[in-house]
């Protein structure tokens, strides 16, 4: 397995800064992390000291948390999906900083990929992202600032969906 695995539900995890380059030893595999996770792990204490990208990718984090019960996000799935996909999103997809619990969109039984926040540079001037934020604003019956809009995209298409993360 690569020291820098790809995460399909958070494809830009490394660019989003959720990993730091580190030789600290991973609590789960006992090897140097290479890419150490720097976000919160929702688990009963004791929280693992260091977790590598490899162990997030393959689910080995479960070895070092009580009863293997943990999550990497504070979210609710926004639709029905398989148990395997729900676990992949919750336990094998790196988390990212949010202010509140949020809704992770699901389309046709498949969770969408998190791409970033609406105010992020790659989205400036993107009409599809602007449209997704406008649709969210309409659903919320108000205006949504782009920095409060979390942008998701279907894995096999070009549908963008915005969800809300107010501080």
JSON list of C-alpha atoms in Angstrom, two decimals:
[
{"chain": "A", "resi": 1, "resn": "UNK", "atom": "CA", "xyz": [0.00, 0.00, 0.00]},
{"chain": "A", "resi": 2, "resn": "UNK", "atom": "CA", "xyz": [1.20, 3.49, -0.83]},
{"chain": "A", "resi": 3, "resn": "UNK", "atom": "CA", "xyz": [2.29, 5.85, 1.94]},
{"chain": "A", "resi": 4, "resn": "UNK", "atom": "CA", "xyz": [0.00, 8.42, 0.28]},
{"chain": "A", "resi": 5, "resn": "UNK", "atom": "CA", "xyz": [-3.28, 6.63, -0.45]},
{"chain": "A", "resi": 6, "resn": "UNK", "atom": "CA", "xyz": [-6.08, 8.25, -2.43]},
{"chain": "A", "resi": 7, "resn": "UNK", "atom": "CA", "xyz": [-9.39, 8.96, -0.69]},
{"chain": "A", "resi": 8, "resn": "UNK", "atom": "CA", "xyz": [-12.26, 9.01, -3.17]},
{"chain": "A", "resi": 9, "resn": "UNK", "atom": "CA", "xyz": [-14.67, 10.80, -0.81]},
{"chain": "A", "resi": 10, "resn": "UNK", "atom": "CA", "xyz": [-12.04, 13.46, 0.03]},
{"chain": "A", "resi": 11, "resn": "UNK", "atom": "CA", "xyz": [-9.79, 13.49, -3.04]},
{"chain": "A", "resi": 12, "resn": "UNK", "atom": "CA", "xyz": [-7.93, 16.67, -2.06]},
{"chain": "A", "resi": 13, "resn": "UNK", "atom": "CA", "xyz": [-7.23, 15.66, 1.56]},
{"chain": "A", "resi": 14, "resn": "UNK", "atom": "CA", "xyz": [-3.49, 16.35, 1.31]},
{"chain": "A", "resi": 15, "resn": "UNK", "atom": "CA", "xyz": [-4.01, 19.74, -0.35]},
{"chain": "A", "resi": 16, "resn": "UNK", "atom": "CA", "xyz": [-6.60, 20.60, 2.33]},
{"chain": "A", "resi": 17, "resn": "UNK", "atom": "CA", "xyz": [-3.90, 20.17, 4.98]},
{"chain": "A", "resi": 18, "resn": "UNK", "atom": "CA", "xyz": [-5.46, 17.32, 6.98]},
{"chain": "A", "resi": 19, "resn": "UNK", "atom": "CA", "xyz": [-2.12, 15.48, 6.95]},
{"chain": "A", "resi": 20, "resn": "UNK", "atom": "CA", "xyz": [1.34, 16.66, 8.01]},
{"chain": "A", "resi": 21, "resn": "UNK", "atom": "CA", "xyz": [4.56, 15.09, 6.81]},
{"chain": "A", "resi": 22, "resn": "UNK", "atom": "CA", "xyz": [5.91, 13.26, 9.85]},
{"chain": "A", "resi": 23, "resn": "UNK", "atom": "CA", "xyz": [8.17, 10.41, 10.88]},
{"chain": "A", "resi": 24, "resn": "UNK", "atom": "CA", "xyz": [6.24, 9.98, 14.14]},
{"chain": "A", "resi": 25, "resn": "UNK", "atom": "CA", "xyz": [5.31, 6.34, 14.71]},
{"chain": "A", "resi": 26, "resn": "UNK", "atom": "CA", "xyz": [1.69, 5.47, 13.87]},
{"chain": "A", "resi": 27, "resn": "UNK", "atom": "CA", "xyz": [-0.27, 4.13, 16.85]},
{"chain": "A", "resi": 28, "resn": "UNK", "atom": "CA", "xyz": [-2.01, 1.55, 14.65]},
{"chain": "A", "resi": 29, "resn": "UNK", "atom": "CA", "xyz": [0.69, 0.08, 12.38]},
{"chain": "A", "resi": 30, "resn": "UNK", "atom": "CA", "xyz": [3.87, 0.95, 14.31]},
{"chain": "A", "resi": 31, "resn": "UNK", "atom": "CA", "xyz": [5.57, 2.37, 11.21]},
{"chain": "A", "resi": 32, "resn": "UNK", "atom": "CA", "xyz": [6.62, 5.98, 10.58]},
{"chain": "A", "resi": 33, "resn": "UNK", "atom": "CA", "xyz": [3.50, 7.89, 9.57]},
{"chain": "A", "resi": 34, "resn": "UNK", "atom": "CA", "xyz": [4.98, 9.67, 6.55]},
{"chain": "A", "resi": 35, "resn": "UNK", "atom": "CA", "xyz": [1.57, 11.43, 6.36]},
{"chain": "A", "resi": 36, "resn": "UNK", "atom": "CA", "xyz": [0.23, 12.00, 9.90]},
{"chain": "A", "resi": 37, "resn": "UNK", "atom": "CA", "xyz": [-3.46, 12.82, 10.31]},
{"chain": "A", "resi": 38, "resn": "UNK", "atom": "CA", "xyz": [-3.93, 16.14, 12.13]},
{"chain": "A", "resi": 39, "resn": "UNK", "atom": "CA", "xyz": [-7.70, 16.24, 12.52]},
{"chain": "A", "resi": 40, "resn": "UNK", "atom": "CA", "xyz": [-9.94, 14.98, 15.33]},
{"chain": "A", "resi": 41, "resn": "UNK", "atom": "CA", "xyz": [-10.75, 11.30, 15.74]},
{"chain": "A", "resi": 42, "resn": "UNK", "atom": "CA", "xyz": [-14.13, 10.86, 17.40]},
{"chain": "A", "resi": 43, "resn": "UNK", "atom": "CA", "xyz": [-13.53, 7.94, 19.76]},
{"chain": "A", "resi": 44, "resn": "UNK", "atom": "CA", "xyz": [-13.64, 7.13, 23.42]},
{"chain": "A", "resi": 45, "resn": "UNK", "atom": "CA", "xyz": [-10.38, 7.95, 25.21]},
{"chain": "A", "resi": 46, "resn": "UNK", "atom": "CA", "xyz": [-7.62, 7.30, 24.81]},
{"chain": "A", "resi": 47, "resn": "UNK", "atom": "CA", "xyz": [-7.52, 8.89, 21.36]},
{"chain": "A", "resi": 48, "resn": "UNK", "atom": "CA", "xyz": [-4.61, 7.53, 19.30]},
{"chain": "A", "resi": 49, "resn": "UNK", "atom": "CA", "xyz": [-1.52, 9.74, 19.50]},
{"chain": "A", "resi": 50, "resn": "UNK", "atom": "CA", "xyz": [-0.57, 9.48, 15.82]},
{"chain": "A", "resi": 51, "resn": "UNK", "atom": "CA", "xyz": [-2.39, 7.90, 12.88]},
{"chain": "A", "resi": 52, "resn": "UNK", "atom": "CA", "xyz": [-1.04, 7.61, 9.35]},
{"chain": "A", "resi": 53, "resn": "UNK", "atom": "CA", "xyz": [-2.88, 8.01, 6.07]},
{"chain": "A", "resi": 54, "resn": "UNK", "atom": "CA", "xyz": [-2.34, 4.29, 5.33]},
{"chain": "A", "resi": 55, "resn": "UNK", "atom": "CA", "xyz": [-4.21, 3.24, 8.49]},
{"chain": "A", "resi": 56, "resn": "UNK", "atom": "CA", "xyz": [-7.08, 5.60, 7.75]},
{"chain": "A", "resi": 57, "resn": "UNK", "atom": "CA", "xyz": [-7.30, 4.22, 4.23]},
{"chain": "A", "resi": 58, "resn": "UNK", "atom": "CA", "xyz": [-7.37, 0.55, 5.24]},
{"chain": "A", "resi": 59, "resn": "UNK", "atom": "CA", "xyz": [-9.38, 0.97, 8.45]},
{"chain": "A", "resi": 60, "resn": "UNK", "atom": "CA", "xyz": [-6.57, -0.08, 10.81]},
{"chain": "A", "resi": 61, "resn": "UNK", "atom": "CA", "xyz": [-7.44, 2.83, 13.11]},
{"chain": "A", "resi": 62, "resn": "UNK", "atom": "CA", "xyz": [-9.99, 0.41, 14.60]},
{"chain": "A", "resi": 63, "resn": "UNK", "atom": "CA", "xyz": [-7.11, -1.52, 16.20]},
{"chain": "A", "resi": 64, "resn": "UNK", "atom": "CA", "xyz": [-6.29, 1.34, 18.57]},
{"chain": "A", "resi": 65, "resn": "UNK", "atom": "CA", "xyz": [-9.67, 2.68, 19.67]},
{"chain": "A", "resi": 66, "resn": "UNK", "atom": "CA", "xyz": [-11.96, 1.01, 22.22]},
{"chain": "A", "resi": 67, "resn": "UNK", "atom": "CA", "xyz": [-14.14, -1.61, 20.51]},
{"chain": "A", "resi": 68, "resn": "UNK", "atom": "CA", "xyz": [-13.02, -0.28, 17.12]},
{"chain": "A", "resi": 69, "resn": "UNK", "atom": "CA", "xyz": [-15.73, 2.40, 17.47]},
{"chain": "A", "resi": 70, "resn": "UNK", "atom": "CA", "xyz": [-14.64, 5.72, 15.98]},
{"chain": "A", "resi": 71, "resn": "UNK", "atom": "CA", "xyz": [-15.44, 8.31, 13.36]},
{"chain": "A", "resi": 72, "resn": "UNK", "atom": "CA", "xyz": [-13.47, 10.93, 11.48]},
{"chain": "A", "resi": 73, "resn": "UNK", "atom": "CA", "xyz": [-16.40, 13.32, 10.96]},
{"chain": "A", "resi": 74, "resn": "UNK", "atom": "CA", "xyz": [-19.32, 14.81, 12.87]},
{"chain": "A", "resi": 75, "resn": "UNK", "atom": "CA", "xyz": [-21.99, 14.36, 10.21]},
{"chain": "A", "resi": 76, "resn": "UNK", "atom": "CA", "xyz": [-25.18, 12.68, 9.16]},
{"chain": "A", "resi": 77, "resn": "UNK", "atom": "CA", "xyz": [-25.61, 11.02, 5.79]},
{"chain": "A", "resi": 78, "resn": "UNK", "atom": "CA", "xyz": [-28.12, 12.85, 3.62]},
{"chain": "A", "resi": 79, "resn": "UNK", "atom": "CA", "xyz": [-29.67, 9.71, 2.16]},
{"chain": "A", "resi": 80, "resn": "UNK", "atom": "CA", "xyz": [-29.65, 5.94, 2.15]},
{"chain": "A", "resi": 81, "resn": "UNK", "atom": "CA", "xyz": [-26.43, 4.13, 1.30]},
{"chain": "A", "resi": 82, "resn": "UNK", "atom": "CA", "xyz": [-24.87, 0.73, 1.93]},
{"chain": "A", "resi": 83, "resn": "UNK", "atom": "CA", "xyz": [-23.22, -0.03, 5.25]},
{"chain": "A", "resi": 84, "resn": "UNK", "atom": "CA", "xyz": [-19.88, -0.44, 3.47]},
{"chain": "A", "resi": 85, "resn": "UNK", "atom": "CA", "xyz": [-20.06, 3.04, 1.91]},
{"chain": "A", "resi": 86, "resn": "UNK", "atom": "CA", "xyz": [-21.21, 4.59, 5.20]},
{"chain": "A", "resi": 87, "resn": "UNK", "atom": "CA", "xyz": [-18.20, 3.06, 6.97]},
{"chain": "A", "resi": 88, "resn": "UNK", "atom": "CA", "xyz": [-15.86, 4.19, 4.19]},
{"chain": "A", "resi": 89, "resn": "UNK", "atom": "CA", "xyz": [-17.04, 7.79, 4.61]},
{"chain": "A", "resi": 90, "resn": "UNK", "atom": "CA", "xyz": [-17.10, 7.79, 8.41]},
{"chain": "A", "resi": 91, "resn": "UNK", "atom": "CA", "xyz": [-13.99, 5.77, 9.21]},
{"chain": "A", "resi": 92, "resn": "UNK", "atom": "CA", "xyz": [-11.82, 5.61, 6.08]},
{"chain": "A", "resi": 93, "resn": "UNK", "atom": "CA", "xyz": [-12.18, 9.14, 4.70]},
{"chain": "A", "resi": 94, "resn": "UNK", "atom": "CA", "xyz": [-10.07, 11.87, 6.34]},
{"chain": "A", "resi": 95, "resn": "UNK", "atom": "CA", "xyz": [-12.04, 14.51, 8.16]},
{"chain": "A", "resi": 96, "resn": "UNK", "atom": "CA", "xyz": [-11.78, 18.25, 7.70]},
{"chain": "A", "resi": 97, "resn": "UNK", "atom": "CA", "xyz": [-12.42, 21.25, 9.91]},
{"chain": "A", "resi": 98, "resn": "UNK", "atom": "CA", "xyz": [-16.06, 22.19, 10.35]},
{"chain": "A", "resi": 99, "resn": "UNK", "atom": "CA", "xyz": [-17.82, 24.28, 12.97]},
{"chain": "A", "resi": 100, "resn": "UNK", "atom": "CA", "xyz": [-20.89, 22.10, 13.36]},
{"chain": "A", "resi": 101, "resn": "UNK", "atom": "CA", "xyz": [-22.23, 18.68, 12.49]},
{"chain": "A", "resi": 102, "resn": "UNK", "atom": "CA", "xyz": [-23.19, 18.67, 8.82]},
{"chain": "A", "resi": 103, "resn": "UNK", "atom": "CA", "xyz": [-25.14, 16.75, 6.23]},
{"chain": "A", "resi": 104, "resn": "UNK", "atom": "CA", "xyz": [-23.02, 14.62, 3.85]},
{"chain": "A", "resi": 105, "resn": "UNK", "atom": "CA", "xyz": [-24.98, 14.42, 0.58]},
{"chain": "A", "resi": 106, "resn": "UNK", "atom": "CA", "xyz": [-25.86, 11.09, -1.03]},
{"chain": "A", "resi": 107, "resn": "UNK", "atom": "CA", "xyz": [-27.18, 10.62, -4.58]},
{"chain": "A", "resi": 108, "resn": "UNK", "atom": "CA", "xyz": [-28.51, 7.31, -5.91]},
{"chain": "A", "resi": 109, "resn": "UNK", "atom": "CA", "xyz": [-27.18, 5.48, -2.86]},
{"chain": "A", "resi": 110, "resn": "UNK", "atom": "CA", "xyz": [-23.62, 6.83, -3.21]},
{"chain": "A", "resi": 111, "resn": "UNK", "atom": "CA", "xyz": [-22.08, 9.53, -0.98]},
{"chain": "A", "resi": 112, "resn": "UNK", "atom": "CA", "xyz": [-20.59, 12.50, -2.80]},
{"chain": "A", "resi": 113, "resn": "UNK", "atom": "CA", "xyz": [-16.94, 13.56, -2.63]},
{"chain": "A", "resi": 114, "resn": "UNK", "atom": "CA", "xyz": [-16.02, 16.55, -0.47]},
{"chain": "A", "resi": 115, "resn": "UNK", "atom": "CA", "xyz": [-14.11, 19.11, -2.56]},
{"chain": "A", "resi": 116, "resn": "UNK", "atom": "CA", "xyz": [-13.78, 22.09, -0.21]},
{"chain": "A", "resi": 117, "resn": "UNK", "atom": "CA", "xyz": [-15.60, 25.28, 0.72]},
{"chain": "A", "resi": 118, "resn": "UNK", "atom": "CA", "xyz": [-17.33, 27.60, -1.73]},
{"chain": "A", "resi": 119, "resn": "UNK", "atom": "CA", "xyz": [-14.87, 30.44, -1.10]},
{"chain": "A", "resi": 120, "resn": "UNK", "atom": "CA", "xyz": [-11.83, 28.27, -1.93]},
{"chain": "A", "resi": 121, "resn": "UNK", "atom": "CA", "xyz": [-9.75, 29.43, -4.92]},
{"chain": "A", "resi": 122, "resn": "UNK", "atom": "CA", "xyz": [-10.61, 26.52, -7.25]},
{"chain": "A", "resi": 123, "resn": "UNK", "atom": "CA", "xyz": [-14.31, 27.46, -7.05]},
{"chain": "A", "resi": 124, "resn": "UNK", "atom": "CA", "xyz": [-14.09, 31.20, -7.68]},
{"chain": "A", "resi": 125, "resn": "UNK", "atom": "CA", "xyz": [-15.97, 31.90, -10.89]},
{"chain": "A", "resi": 126, "resn": "UNK", "atom": "CA", "xyz": [-17.22, 28.31, -11.20]},
{"chain": "A", "resi": 127, "resn": "UNK", "atom": "CA", "xyz": [-20.84, 28.57, -12.36]},
{"chain": "A", "resi": 128, "resn": "UNK", "atom": "CA", "xyz": [-21.73, 25.02, -11.27]},
{"chain": "A", "resi": 129, "resn": "UNK", "atom": "CA", "xyz": [-20.52, 25.73, -7.72]},
{"chain": "A", "resi": 130, "resn": "UNK", "atom": "CA", "xyz": [-22.32, 29.09, -7.67]},
{"chain": "A", "resi": 131, "resn": "UNK", "atom": "CA", "xyz": [-25.48, 27.30, -8.77]},
{"chain": "A", "resi": 132, "resn": "UNK", "atom": "CA", "xyz": [-25.12, 24.69, -5.99]},
{"chain": "A", "resi": 133, "resn": "UNK", "atom": "CA", "xyz": [-24.70, 27.46, -3.40]},
{"chain": "A", "resi": 134, "resn": "UNK", "atom": "CA", "xyz": [-27.71, 29.33, -4.82]},
{"chain": "A", "resi": 135, "resn": "UNK", "atom": "CA", "xyz": [-29.81, 26.15, -4.61]},
{"chain": "A", "resi": 136, "resn": "UNK", "atom": "CA", "xyz": [-28.77, 25.70, -0.97]},
{"chain": "A", "resi": 137, "resn": "UNK", "atom": "CA", "xyz": [-29.65, 29.34, -0.24]},
{"chain": "A", "resi": 138, "resn": "UNK", "atom": "CA", "xyz": [-33.07, 28.81, -1.81]},
{"chain": "A", "resi": 139, "resn": "UNK", "atom": "CA", "xyz": [-33.64, 25.68, 0.31]},
{"chain": "A", "resi": 140, "resn": "UNK", "atom": "CA", "xyz": [-32.58, 27.63, 3.43]},
{"chain": "A", "resi": 141, "resn": "UNK", "atom": "CA", "xyz": [-34.80, 30.57, 2.43]},
{"chain": "A", "resi": 142, "resn": "UNK", "atom": "CA", "xyz": [-31.95, 33.03, 2.70]},
{"chain": "A", "resi": 143, "resn": "UNK", "atom": "CA", "xyz": [-28.50, 33.98, 1.46]},
{"chain": "A", "resi": 144, "resn": "UNK", "atom": "CA", "xyz": [-25.46, 31.74, 1.96]},
{"chain": "A", "resi": 145, "resn": "UNK", "atom": "CA", "xyz": [-21.94, 33.13, 2.02]},
{"chain": "A", "resi": 146, "resn": "UNK", "atom": "CA", "xyz": [-19.60, 30.91, -0.04]},
{"chain": "A", "resi": 147, "resn": "UNK", "atom": "CA", "xyz": [-17.29, 30.31, 2.93]},
{"chain": "A", "resi": 148, "resn": "UNK", "atom": "CA", "xyz": [-20.18, 28.59, 4.76]},
{"chain": "A", "resi": 149, "resn": "UNK", "atom": "CA", "xyz": [-20.96, 26.31, 1.81]},
{"chain": "A", "resi": 150, "resn": "UNK", "atom": "CA", "xyz": [-19.28, 22.91, 1.77]},
{"chain": "A", "resi": 151, "resn": "UNK", "atom": "CA", "xyz": [-18.95, 21.73, -1.83]},
{"chain": "A", "resi": 152, "resn": "UNK", "atom": "CA", "xyz": [-19.49, 18.08, -2.79]},
{"chain": "A", "resi": 153, "resn": "UNK", "atom": "CA", "xyz": [-19.53, 16.40, -6.20]},
{"chain": "A", "resi": 154, "resn": "UNK", "atom": "CA", "xyz": [-20.85, 13.09, -7.47]},
{"chain": "A", "resi": 155, "resn": "UNK", "atom": "CA", "xyz": [-18.13, 10.51, -8.07]},
{"chain": "A", "resi": 156, "resn": "UNK", "atom": "CA", "xyz": [-19.25, 9.68, -11.60]},
{"chain": "A", "resi": 157, "resn": "UNK", "atom": "CA", "xyz": [-20.58, 12.96, -12.88]},
{"chain": "A", "resi": 158, "resn": "UNK", "atom": "CA", "xyz": [-20.63, 16.72, -12.68]},
{"chain": "A", "resi": 159, "resn": "UNK", "atom": "CA", "xyz": [-23.40, 17.31, -10.14]},
{"chain": "A", "resi": 160, "resn": "UNK", "atom": "CA", "xyz": [-22.28, 19.69, -7.41]},
{"chain": "A", "resi": 161, "resn": "UNK", "atom": "CA", "xyz": [-24.13, 19.91, -4.10]},
{"chain": "A", "resi": 162, "resn": "UNK", "atom": "CA", "xyz": [-23.55, 22.48, -1.37]},
{"chain": "A", "resi": 163, "resn": "UNK", "atom": "CA", "xyz": [-24.27, 21.85, 2.30]},
{"chain": "A", "resi": 164, "resn": "UNK", "atom": "CA", "xyz": [-24.13, 24.30, 5.17]},
{"chain": "A", "resi": 165, "resn": "UNK", "atom": "CA", "xyz": [-21.49, 24.76, 7.88]},
{"chain": "A", "resi": 166, "resn": "UNK", "atom": "CA", "xyz": [-22.29, 27.89, 9.88]},
{"chain": "A", "resi": 167, "resn": "UNK", "atom": "CA", "xyz": [-19.94, 29.00, 12.63]}
]
